[in-house]
Short mmCIF file of C-alpha atoms and ligand atoms in Angstrom, two decimals:
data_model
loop_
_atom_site.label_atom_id
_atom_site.label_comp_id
_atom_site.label_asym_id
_atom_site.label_seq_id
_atom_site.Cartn_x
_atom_site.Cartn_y
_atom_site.Cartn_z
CA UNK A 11 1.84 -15.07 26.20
CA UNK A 12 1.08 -11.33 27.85
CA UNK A 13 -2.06 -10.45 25.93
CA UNK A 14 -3.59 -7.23 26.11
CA UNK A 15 -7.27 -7.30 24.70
CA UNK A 16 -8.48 -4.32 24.07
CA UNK A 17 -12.26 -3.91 23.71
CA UNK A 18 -12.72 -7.32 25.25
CA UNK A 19 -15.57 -6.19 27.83
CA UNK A 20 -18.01 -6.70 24.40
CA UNK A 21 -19.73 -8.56 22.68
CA UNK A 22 -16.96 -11.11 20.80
CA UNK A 23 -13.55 -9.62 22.67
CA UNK A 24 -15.34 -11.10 26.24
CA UNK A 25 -15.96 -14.60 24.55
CA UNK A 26 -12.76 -14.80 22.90
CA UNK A 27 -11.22 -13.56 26.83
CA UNK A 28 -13.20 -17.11 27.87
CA UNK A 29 -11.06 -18.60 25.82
CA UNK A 30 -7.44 -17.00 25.91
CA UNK A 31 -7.84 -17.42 29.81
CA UNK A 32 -7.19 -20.82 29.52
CA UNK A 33 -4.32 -20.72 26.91
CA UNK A 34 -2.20 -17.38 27.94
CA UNK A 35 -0.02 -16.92 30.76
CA UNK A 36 -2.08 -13.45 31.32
CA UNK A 37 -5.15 -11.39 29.87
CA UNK A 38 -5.36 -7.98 30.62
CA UNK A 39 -8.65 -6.67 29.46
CA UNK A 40 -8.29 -2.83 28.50
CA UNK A 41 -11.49 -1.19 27.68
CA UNK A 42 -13.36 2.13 28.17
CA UNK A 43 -17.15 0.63 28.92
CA UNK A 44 -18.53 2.78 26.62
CA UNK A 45 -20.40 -0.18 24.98
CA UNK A 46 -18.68 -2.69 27.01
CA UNK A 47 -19.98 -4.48 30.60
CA UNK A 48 -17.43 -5.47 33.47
CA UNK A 49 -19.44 -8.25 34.50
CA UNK A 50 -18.92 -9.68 31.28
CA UNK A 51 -14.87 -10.12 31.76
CA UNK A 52 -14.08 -12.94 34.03
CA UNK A 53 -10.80 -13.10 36.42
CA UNK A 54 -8.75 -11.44 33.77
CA UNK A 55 -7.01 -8.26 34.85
CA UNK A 56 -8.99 -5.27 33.84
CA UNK A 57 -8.08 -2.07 33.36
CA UNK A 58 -10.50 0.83 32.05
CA UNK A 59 -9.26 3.03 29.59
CA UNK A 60 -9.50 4.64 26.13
CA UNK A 61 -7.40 4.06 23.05
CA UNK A 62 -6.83 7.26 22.58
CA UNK A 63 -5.48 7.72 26.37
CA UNK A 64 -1.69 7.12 25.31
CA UNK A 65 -0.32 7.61 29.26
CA UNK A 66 -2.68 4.14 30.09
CA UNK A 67 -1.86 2.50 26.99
CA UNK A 68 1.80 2.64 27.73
CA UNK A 69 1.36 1.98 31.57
CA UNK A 70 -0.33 -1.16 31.10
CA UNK A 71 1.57 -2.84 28.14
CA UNK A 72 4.49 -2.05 30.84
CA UNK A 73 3.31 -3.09 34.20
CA UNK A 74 1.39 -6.35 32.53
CA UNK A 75 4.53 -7.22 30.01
CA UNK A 76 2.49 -7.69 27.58
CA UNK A 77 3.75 -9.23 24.33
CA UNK A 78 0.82 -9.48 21.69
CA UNK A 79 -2.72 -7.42 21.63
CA UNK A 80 -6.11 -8.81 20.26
CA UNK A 81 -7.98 -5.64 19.26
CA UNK A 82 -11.45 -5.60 19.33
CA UNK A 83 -12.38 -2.14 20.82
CA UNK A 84 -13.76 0.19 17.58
CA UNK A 85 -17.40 1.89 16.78
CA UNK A 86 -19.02 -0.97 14.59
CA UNK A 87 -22.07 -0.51 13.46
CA UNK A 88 -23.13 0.44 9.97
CA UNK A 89 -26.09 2.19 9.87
CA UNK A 90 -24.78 4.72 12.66
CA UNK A 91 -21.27 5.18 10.73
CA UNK A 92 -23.47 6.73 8.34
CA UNK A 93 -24.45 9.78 10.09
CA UNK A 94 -21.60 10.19 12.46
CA UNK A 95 -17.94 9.61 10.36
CA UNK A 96 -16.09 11.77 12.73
CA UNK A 97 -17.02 9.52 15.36
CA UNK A 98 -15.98 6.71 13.73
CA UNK A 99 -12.71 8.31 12.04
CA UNK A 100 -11.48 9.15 15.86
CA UNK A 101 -12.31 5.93 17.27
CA UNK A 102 -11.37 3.48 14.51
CA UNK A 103 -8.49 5.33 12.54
CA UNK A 104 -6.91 7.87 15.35
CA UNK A 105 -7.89 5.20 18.34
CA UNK A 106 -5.92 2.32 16.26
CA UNK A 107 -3.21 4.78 15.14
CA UNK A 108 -2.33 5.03 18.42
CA UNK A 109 -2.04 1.97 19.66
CA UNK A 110 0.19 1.16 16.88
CA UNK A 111 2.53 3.33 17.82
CA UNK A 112 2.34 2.65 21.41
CA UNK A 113 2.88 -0.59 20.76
CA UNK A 114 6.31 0.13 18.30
CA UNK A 115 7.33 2.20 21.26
CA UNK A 116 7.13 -0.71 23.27
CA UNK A 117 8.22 -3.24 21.40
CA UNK A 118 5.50 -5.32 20.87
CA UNK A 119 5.59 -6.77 17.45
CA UNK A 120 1.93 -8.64 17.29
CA UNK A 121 -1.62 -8.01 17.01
CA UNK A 122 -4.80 -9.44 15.82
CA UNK A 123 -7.03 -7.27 14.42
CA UNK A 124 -11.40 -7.25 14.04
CA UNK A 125 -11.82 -6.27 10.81
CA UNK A 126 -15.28 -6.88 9.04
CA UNK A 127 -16.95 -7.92 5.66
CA UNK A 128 -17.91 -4.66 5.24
CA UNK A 129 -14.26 -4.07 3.82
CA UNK A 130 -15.73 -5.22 0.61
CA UNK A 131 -18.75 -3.67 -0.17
CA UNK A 132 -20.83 -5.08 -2.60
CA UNK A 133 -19.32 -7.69 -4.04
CA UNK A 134 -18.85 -8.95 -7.80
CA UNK A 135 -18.14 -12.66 -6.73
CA UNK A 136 -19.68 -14.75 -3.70
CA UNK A 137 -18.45 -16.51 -1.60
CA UNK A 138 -16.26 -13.44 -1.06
CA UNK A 139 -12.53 -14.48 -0.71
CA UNK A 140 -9.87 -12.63 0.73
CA UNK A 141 -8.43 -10.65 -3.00
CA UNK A 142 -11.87 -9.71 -3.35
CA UNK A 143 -11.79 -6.04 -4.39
CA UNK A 144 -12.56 -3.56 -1.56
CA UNK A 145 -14.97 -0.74 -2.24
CA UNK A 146 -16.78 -0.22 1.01
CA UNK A 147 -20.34 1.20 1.00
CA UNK A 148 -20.19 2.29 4.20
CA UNK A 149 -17.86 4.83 6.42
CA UNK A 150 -17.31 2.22 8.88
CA UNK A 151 -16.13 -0.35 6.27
CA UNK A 152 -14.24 2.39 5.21
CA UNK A 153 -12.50 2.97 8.65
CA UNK A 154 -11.66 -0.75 9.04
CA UNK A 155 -10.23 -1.10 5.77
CA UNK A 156 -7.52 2.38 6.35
CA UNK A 157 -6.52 0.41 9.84
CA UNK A 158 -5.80 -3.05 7.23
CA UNK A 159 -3.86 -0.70 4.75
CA UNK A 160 -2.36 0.85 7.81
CA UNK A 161 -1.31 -2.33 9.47
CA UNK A 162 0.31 -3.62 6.17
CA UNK A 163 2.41 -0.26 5.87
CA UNK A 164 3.78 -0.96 9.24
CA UNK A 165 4.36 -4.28 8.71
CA UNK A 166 6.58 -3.34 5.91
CA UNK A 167 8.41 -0.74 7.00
CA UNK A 168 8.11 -1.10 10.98
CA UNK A 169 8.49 -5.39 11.27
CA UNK A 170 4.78 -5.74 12.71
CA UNK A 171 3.34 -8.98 12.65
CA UNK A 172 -0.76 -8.99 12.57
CA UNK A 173 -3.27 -11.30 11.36
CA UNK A 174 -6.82 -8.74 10.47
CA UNK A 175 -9.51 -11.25 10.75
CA UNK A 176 -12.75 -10.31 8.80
CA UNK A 177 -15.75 -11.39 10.29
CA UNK A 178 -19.18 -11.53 8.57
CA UNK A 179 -22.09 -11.55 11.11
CA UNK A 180 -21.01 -12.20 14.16
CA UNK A 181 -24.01 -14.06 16.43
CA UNK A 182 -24.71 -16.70 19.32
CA UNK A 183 -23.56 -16.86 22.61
CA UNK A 184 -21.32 -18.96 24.75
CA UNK A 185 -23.25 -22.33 25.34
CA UNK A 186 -22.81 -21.75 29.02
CA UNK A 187 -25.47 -19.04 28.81
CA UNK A 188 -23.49 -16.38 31.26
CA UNK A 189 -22.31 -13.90 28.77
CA UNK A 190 -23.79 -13.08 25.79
CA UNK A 191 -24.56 -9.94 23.17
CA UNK A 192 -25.74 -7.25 25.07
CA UNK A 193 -25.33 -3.51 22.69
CA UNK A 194 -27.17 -0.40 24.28
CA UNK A 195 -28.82 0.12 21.92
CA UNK A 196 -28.91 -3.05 19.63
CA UNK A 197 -29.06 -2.83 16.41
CA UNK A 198 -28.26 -6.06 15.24
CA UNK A 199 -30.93 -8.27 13.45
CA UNK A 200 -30.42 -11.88 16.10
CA UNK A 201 -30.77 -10.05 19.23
CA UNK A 202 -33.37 -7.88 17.71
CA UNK A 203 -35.56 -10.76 16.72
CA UNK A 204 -35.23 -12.40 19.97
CA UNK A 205 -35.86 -9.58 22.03
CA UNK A 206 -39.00 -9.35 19.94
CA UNK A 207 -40.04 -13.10 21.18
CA UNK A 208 -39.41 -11.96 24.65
CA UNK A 209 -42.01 -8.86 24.02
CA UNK A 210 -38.98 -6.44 24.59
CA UNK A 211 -40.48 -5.01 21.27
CA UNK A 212 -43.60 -4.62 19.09
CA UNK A 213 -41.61 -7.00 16.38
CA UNK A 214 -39.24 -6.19 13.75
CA UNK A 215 -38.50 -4.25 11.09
CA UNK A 216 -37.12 -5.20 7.87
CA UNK A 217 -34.87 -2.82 6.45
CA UNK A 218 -35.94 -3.02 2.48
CA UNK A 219 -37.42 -6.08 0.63
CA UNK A 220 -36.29 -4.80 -2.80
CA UNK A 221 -32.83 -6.18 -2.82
CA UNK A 222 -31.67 -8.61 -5.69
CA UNK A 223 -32.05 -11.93 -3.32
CA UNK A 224 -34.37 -14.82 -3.63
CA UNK A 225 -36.86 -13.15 -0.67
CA UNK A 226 -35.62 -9.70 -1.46
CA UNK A 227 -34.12 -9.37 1.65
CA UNK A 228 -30.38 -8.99 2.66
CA UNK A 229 -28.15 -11.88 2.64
CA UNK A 230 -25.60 -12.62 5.52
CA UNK A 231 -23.29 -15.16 6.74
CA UNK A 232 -24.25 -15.49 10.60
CA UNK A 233 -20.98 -16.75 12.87
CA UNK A 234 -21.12 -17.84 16.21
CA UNK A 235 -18.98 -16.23 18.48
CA UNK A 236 -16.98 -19.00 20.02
CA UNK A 237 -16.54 -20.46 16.36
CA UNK A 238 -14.56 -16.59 16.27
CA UNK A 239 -12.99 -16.83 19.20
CA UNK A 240 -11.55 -19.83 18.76
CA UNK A 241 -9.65 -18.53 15.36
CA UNK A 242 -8.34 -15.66 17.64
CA UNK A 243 -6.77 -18.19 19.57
CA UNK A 244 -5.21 -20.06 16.31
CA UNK A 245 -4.28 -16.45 15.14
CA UNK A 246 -1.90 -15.73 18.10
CA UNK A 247 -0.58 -19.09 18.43
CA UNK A 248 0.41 -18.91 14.53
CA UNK A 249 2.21 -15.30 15.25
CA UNK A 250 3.98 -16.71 17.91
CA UNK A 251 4.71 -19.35 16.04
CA UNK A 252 6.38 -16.84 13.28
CA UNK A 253 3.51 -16.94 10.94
CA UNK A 254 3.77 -13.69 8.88
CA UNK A 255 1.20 -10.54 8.11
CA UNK A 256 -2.02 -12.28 6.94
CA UNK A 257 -5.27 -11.22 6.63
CA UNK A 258 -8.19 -14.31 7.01
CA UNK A 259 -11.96 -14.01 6.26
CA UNK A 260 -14.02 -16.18 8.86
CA UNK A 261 -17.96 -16.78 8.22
CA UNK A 262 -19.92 -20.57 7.79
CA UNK A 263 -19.91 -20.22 3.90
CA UNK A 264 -23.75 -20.05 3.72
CA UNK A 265 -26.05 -17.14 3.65
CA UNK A 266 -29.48 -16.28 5.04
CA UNK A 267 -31.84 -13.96 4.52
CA UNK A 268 -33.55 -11.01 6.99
CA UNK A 269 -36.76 -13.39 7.00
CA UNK A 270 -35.13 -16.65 7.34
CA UNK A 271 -33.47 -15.23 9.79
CA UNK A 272 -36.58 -14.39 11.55
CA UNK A 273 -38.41 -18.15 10.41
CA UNK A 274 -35.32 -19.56 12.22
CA UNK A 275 -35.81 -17.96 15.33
CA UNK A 276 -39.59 -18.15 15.10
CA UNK A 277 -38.49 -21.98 14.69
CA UNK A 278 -36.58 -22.06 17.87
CA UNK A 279 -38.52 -19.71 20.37
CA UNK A 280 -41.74 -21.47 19.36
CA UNK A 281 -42.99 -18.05 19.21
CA UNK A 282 -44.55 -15.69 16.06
CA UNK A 283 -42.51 -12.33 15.30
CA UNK A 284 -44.48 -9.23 14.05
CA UNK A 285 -42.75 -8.18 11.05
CA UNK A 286 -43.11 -4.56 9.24
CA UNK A 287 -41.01 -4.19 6.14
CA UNK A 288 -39.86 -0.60 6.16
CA UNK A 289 -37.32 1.60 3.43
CA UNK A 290 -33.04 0.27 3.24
CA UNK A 291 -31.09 1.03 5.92
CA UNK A 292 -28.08 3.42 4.19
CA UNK A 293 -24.75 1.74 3.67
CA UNK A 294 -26.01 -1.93 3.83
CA UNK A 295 -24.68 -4.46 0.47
CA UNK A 296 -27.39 -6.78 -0.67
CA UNK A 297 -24.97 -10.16 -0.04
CA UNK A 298 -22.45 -10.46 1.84
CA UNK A 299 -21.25 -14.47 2.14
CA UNK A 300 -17.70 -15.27 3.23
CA UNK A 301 -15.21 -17.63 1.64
CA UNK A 302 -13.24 -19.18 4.60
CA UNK A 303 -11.03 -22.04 2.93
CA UNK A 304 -8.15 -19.93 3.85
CA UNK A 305 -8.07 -19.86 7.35
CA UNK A 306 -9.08 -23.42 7.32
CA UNK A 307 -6.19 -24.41 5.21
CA UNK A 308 -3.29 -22.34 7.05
CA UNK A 309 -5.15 -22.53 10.63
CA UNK A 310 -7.18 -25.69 10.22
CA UNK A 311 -9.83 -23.43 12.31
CA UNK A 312 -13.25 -25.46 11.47
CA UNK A 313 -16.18 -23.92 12.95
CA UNK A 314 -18.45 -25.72 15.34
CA UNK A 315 -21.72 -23.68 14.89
CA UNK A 316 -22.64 -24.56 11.17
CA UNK A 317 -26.90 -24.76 11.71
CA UNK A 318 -28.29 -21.43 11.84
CA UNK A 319 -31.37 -22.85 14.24
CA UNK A 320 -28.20 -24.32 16.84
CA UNK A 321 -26.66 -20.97 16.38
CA UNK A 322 -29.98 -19.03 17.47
CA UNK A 323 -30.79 -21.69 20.45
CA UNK A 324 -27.57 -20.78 21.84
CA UNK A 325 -28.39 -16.80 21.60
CA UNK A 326 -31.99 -17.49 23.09
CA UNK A 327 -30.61 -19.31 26.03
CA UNK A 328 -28.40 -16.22 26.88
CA UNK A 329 -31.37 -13.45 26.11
CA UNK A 330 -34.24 -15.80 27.94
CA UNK A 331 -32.28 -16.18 30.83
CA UNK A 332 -30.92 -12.54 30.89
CA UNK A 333 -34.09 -10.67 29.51
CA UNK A 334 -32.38 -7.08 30.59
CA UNK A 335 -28.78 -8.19 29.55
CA UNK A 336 -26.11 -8.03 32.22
CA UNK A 337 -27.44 -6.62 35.58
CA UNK A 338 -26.21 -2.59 35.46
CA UNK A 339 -24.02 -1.94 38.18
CA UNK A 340 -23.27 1.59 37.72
CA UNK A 341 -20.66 0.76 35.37
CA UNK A 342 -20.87 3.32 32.38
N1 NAD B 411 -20.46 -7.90 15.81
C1 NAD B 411 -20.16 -8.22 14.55
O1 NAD B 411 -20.95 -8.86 13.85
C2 NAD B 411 -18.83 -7.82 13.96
C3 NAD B 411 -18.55 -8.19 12.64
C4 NAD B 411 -17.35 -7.81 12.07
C5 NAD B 411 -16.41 -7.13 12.81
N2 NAD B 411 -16.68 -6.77 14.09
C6 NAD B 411 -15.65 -6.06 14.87
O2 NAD B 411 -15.37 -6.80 16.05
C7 NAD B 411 -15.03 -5.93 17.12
C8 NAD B 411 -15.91 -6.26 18.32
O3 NAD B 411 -17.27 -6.12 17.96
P1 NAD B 411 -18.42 -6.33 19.05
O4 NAD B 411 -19.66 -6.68 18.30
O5 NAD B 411 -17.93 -7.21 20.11
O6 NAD B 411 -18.57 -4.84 19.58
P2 NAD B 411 -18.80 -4.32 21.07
O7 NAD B 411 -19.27 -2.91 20.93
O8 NAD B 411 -19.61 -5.27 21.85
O9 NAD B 411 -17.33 -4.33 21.67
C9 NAD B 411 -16.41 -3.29 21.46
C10 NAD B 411 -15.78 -2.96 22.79
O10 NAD B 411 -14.79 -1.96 22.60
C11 NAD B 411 -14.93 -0.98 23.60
N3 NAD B 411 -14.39 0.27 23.02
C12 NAD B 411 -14.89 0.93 21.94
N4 NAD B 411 -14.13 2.01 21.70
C13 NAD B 411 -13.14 2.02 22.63
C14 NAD B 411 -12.02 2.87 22.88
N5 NAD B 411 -11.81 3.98 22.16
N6 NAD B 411 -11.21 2.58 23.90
C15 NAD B 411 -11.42 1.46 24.66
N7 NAD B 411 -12.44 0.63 24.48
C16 NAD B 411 -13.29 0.90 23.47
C17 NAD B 411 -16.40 -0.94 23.93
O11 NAD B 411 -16.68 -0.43 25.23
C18 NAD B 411 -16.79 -2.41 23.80
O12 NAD B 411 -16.65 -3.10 25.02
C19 NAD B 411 -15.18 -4.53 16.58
O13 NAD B 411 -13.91 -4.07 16.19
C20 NAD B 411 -16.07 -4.71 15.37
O14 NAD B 411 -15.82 -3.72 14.41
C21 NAD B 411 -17.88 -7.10 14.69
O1 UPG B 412 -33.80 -4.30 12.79
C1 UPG B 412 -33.11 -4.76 11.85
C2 UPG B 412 -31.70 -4.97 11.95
C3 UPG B 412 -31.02 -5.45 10.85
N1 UPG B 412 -31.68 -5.73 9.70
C4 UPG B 412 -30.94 -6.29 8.55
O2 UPG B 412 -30.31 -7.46 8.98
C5 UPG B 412 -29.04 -7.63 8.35
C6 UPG B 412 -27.99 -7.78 9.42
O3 UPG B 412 -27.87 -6.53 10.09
P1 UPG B 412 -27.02 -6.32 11.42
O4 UPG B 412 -27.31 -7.41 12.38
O5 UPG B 412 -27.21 -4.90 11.84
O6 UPG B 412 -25.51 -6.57 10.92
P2 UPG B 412 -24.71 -5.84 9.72
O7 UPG B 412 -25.18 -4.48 9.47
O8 UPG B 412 -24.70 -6.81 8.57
O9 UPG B 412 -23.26 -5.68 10.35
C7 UPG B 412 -22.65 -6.68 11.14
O10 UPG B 412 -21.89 -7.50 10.30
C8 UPG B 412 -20.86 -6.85 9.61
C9 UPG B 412 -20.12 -7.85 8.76
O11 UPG B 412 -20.99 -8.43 7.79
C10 UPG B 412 -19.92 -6.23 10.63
O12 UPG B 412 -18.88 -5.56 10.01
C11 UPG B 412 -20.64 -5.26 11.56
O13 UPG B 412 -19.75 -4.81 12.57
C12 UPG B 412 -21.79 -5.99 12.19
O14 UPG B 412 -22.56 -5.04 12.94
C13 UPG B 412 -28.84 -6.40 7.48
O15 UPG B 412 -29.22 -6.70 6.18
C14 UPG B 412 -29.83 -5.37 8.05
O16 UPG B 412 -30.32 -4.46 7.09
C15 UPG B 412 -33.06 -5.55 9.59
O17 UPG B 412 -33.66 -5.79 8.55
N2 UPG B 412 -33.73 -5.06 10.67
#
């Protein structure tokens, strides 16, 4: 096992690098550092460069004989997909688009792919399961969902083997408290909150309490992130393994709302969050809660993180001892 992982300087693709360290034969990180952080990649090989940068593509699936890529590296985040879709179009679509075809080129027949809950839009059943229908509400839903449709083409016609996992919200931090979620800037509602308890921010604002839940508030289905990078690990042993195309949701099953989100975290810091309720965020589905019996049927992946207050400890413990994220070393 060669595995390129592209994108794995983030958030998830550097936790799920933890992991694949100690079951591949060689990681080689490939990532431009536009949201990523070099600290955060540990003795893997790493090599900085763009998707769309062909010429470095093919030079280091060749010098690193690599035989499988994990792809993480895409634009993900909802609310800015919504406002800037060529962005998101040239990253996600054209940026994916041509790794696939480097990796044809070059004879390398399997990927894992980070695809996202947002596939579905709003959905008419929950838990969601994977033949859910997809109507995406947002452009960068939209984006993911072309690279599944994409992916299945080529697996048709072309022989490529890939697993697309969808991940709900993806949250927490390695229990070792050395890497964690650091986004510049962060949008996302756990690291908000808890940058909020370290007085990083006046509070936090709730993005629409007019929503058809029990609190009015959005519902999601919060992950941790070595519960995900462990089924990245499953995923590539089952293509080597000769599994087929598949496509897997992975989330805990349960859903909580914007404000127990916040009472959790209030719960765990010991400490009281301003809160300021302000209008919907564009693009955002009221519920979003995954069904994840597949994955634990085919892969027997069980998560490990399944309390929402164990989940946020393990997130505090990486912000409270890293208050400004990963030290900035020049490196963007
Ligand atoms: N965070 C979540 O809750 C969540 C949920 C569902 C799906 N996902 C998907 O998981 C993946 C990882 O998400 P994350 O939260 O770790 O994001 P992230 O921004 O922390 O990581 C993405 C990494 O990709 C790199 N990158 C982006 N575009 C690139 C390009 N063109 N060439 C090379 N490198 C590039 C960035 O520098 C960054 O290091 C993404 O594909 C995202 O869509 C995330
Ligand atoms: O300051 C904030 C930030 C977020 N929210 C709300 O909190 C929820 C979670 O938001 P966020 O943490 O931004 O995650 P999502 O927008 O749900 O998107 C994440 O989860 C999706 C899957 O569900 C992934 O596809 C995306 O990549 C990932 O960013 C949403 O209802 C937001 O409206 C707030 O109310 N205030």
């Amino acid at each position: 096992m060669n595995i390129l992982v592209t994108g794995g300087a983030g958030y998830i693709g550097s936790h799920t690098v933890r992991l694949l360290e100690k079951k591949a034969d060689r990681v080689v990180v490939y990532d431009n550092l536009v949201k990523g952080h070099r600290q955060a990649v540990g003795k893997s090989v790493f090599v900085q460069g763009d998707l769309l940068d062909s010429g470095k593509l093919i030079d280091t699936i060749q010098r690193y004989a690599i035989s499988s890529v994990v792809h993480f590296a895409a634009a993900s985040l909802v609310g800015e997909s919504m406002g800037k879709p060529r962005d998101y179009y040239r990253n996600n679509v054209q940026g994916t688009l041509n790794l696939l075809d480097v990796m044809l080129d070059n004879k390398v027949g399997k990927l894992v792919f980070s695809s996202t809950a947002a596939v579905y839009g709003e959905p008419e059943i929950t838990p969601i399961t994977e033949d859910a229908a997809k109507n995406p509400t947002n452009v960068y839903g939209r984006t993911k969902l072309a690279m599944e449709n994409a992916m299945d083409d080529y697996s048709r016609a072309y022989g490529l083997k890939y697993i697309a996992l969808r991940y709900f919200n993806a949250c927490g931090a390695d229990p070792a408290g050395d890497i964690g979620e650091d986004h510049e800037p962060e949008t996302h509602l756990v690291p908000l909150v808890l940058r909020a308890c370290l007085g990083k921010s006046d509070g936090i604002k709730i993005f629409g309490d007019d929503y058809p839940t029990q609190d009015g508030t959005c519902i999601r289905d919060y992950i941790h992130v070595t519960d995900l990078a462990q089924a990245h690990g499953l995923a590539l042993e089952a293509l080597y393994g000769g599994h087929g195309s598949d496509v897997y949701n992975l989330g805990n099953g349960s859903g909580f709302s914007v404000k127990e989100i916040i009472e959790a975290a209030e719960t765990v810091t010991g400490i009281k969050i301003r809160q300021e309720v302000i209008a919907r965020r564009a693009g955002d589905p009221a519920v979003l809660v995954a069904g994840a019996a597949k994955i634990k049927r085919d892969m027997n992946w069980q998560p490990q993180y399944t309390d929402i207050k164990e989940i946020i400890a393990t997130a505090w413990r990486w912000h409270r001892a890293n208050p400004d994220g990963f030290p900035r070393l020049g490196d963007r």
